[in-house]
Tab-separated table of C-alpha atoms in Angstrom:
chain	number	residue	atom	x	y	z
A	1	UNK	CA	-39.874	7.479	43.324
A	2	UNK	CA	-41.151	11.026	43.572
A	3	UNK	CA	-44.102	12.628	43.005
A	4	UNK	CA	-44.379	14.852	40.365
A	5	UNK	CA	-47.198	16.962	38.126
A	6	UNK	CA	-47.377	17.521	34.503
A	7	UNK	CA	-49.778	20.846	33.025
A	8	UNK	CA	-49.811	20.780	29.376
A	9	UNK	CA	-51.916	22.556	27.291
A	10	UNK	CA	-53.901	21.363	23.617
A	11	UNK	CA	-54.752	23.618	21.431
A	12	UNK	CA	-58.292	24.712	21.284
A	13	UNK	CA	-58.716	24.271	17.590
A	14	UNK	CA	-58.664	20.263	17.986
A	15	UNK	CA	-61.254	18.122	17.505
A	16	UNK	CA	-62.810	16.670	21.320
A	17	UNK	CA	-61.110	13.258	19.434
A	18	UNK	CA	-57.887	14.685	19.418
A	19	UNK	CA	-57.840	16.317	22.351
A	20	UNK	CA	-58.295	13.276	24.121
A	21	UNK	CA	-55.545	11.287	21.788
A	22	UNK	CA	-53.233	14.590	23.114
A	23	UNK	CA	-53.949	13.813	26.267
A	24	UNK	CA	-53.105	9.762	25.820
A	25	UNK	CA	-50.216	10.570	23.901
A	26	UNK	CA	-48.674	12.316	27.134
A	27	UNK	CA	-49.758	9.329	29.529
A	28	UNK	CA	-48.547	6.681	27.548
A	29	UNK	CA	-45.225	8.798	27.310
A	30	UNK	CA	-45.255	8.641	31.147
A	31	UNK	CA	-45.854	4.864	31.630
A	32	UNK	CA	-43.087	4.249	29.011
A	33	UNK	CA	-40.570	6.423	31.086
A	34	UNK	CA	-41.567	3.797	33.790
A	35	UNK	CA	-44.126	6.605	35.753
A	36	UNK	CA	-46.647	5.044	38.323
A	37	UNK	CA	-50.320	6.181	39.458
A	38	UNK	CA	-50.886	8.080	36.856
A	39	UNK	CA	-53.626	10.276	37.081
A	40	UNK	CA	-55.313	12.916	34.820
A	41	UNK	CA	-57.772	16.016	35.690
A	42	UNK	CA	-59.278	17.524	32.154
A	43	UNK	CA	-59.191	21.136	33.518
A	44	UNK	CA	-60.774	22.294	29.802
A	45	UNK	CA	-60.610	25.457	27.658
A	46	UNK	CA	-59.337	28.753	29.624
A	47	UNK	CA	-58.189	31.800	28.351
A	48	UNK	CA	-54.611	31.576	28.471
A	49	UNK	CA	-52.999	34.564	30.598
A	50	UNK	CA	-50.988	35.934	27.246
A	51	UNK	CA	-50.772	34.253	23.769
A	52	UNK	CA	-49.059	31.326	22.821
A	53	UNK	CA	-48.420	30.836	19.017
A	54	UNK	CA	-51.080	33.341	18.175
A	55	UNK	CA	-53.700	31.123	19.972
A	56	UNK	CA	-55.717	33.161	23.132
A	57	UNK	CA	-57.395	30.341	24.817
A	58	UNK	CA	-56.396	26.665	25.683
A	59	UNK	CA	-57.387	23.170	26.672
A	60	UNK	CA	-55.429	22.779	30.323
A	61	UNK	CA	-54.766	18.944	31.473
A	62	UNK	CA	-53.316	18.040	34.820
A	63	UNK	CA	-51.623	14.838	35.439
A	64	UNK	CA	-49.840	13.520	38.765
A	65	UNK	CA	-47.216	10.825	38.669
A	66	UNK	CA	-44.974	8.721	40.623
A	67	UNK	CA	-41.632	9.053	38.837
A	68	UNK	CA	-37.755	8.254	38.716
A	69	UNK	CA	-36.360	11.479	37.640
A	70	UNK	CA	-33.844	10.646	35.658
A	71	UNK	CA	-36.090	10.006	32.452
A	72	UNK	CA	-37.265	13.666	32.046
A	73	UNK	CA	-35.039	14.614	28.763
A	74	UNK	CA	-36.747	11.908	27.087
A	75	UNK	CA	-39.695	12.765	28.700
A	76	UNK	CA	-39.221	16.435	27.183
A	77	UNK	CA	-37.901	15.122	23.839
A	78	UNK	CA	-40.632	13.661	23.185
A	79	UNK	CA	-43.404	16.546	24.325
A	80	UNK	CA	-41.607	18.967	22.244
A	81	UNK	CA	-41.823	16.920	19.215
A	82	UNK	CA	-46.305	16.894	20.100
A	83	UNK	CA	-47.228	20.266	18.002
A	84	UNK	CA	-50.685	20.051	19.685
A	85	UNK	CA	-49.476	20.898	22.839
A	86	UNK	CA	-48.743	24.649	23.130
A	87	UNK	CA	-47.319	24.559	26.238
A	88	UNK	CA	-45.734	22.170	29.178
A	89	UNK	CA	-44.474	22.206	32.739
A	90	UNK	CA	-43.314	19.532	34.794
A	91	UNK	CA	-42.995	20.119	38.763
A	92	UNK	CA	-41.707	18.030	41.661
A	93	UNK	CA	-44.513	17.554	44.463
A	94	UNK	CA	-43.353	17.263	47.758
């Protein structure tokens, strides 16, 4: 198991309800790919650094996880499928 880290961004436009469903969504994605200690920082609403789908701010989460990493295209399958989340990036901690 490595340790890895997950930003995503929500769209601003959701509701505080749906932001936090967004941001369950992706955890329960993790634990069902088997992840461990997962843990989430709600970073909030930044202005993004250029646009993403016409959209000029965004709601920036954080989560760490323990992870096999063979499970990432499902992983990745499934987060591109979310159309709240404008954006995603998934990097190995060392």
């Amino acid at each position: 198991m490595r340790n890895y880290e997950i930003m995503f961004i929500l769209s601003t436009q959701l509701t505080d309800e749906e932001k936090q469903a967004g941001v369950a969504f992706v955890e329960k994605i993790l634990t069902a790919a088997g992840a461990t200690e997962v843990k989430t920082e709600i970073w909030g609403d930044r202005k993004l650094a250029y646009p993403i789908k016409k959209k000029e701010n965004g709601y920036y989460v954080l989560t760490t996880f323990q992870a096999d990493g063979t499970k990432f295209n499902e992983i990745e399958t499934k987060l591109n499928i979310n159309e709240s989340i404008l954006k995603y990036m998934i990097v190995k901690n060392d």
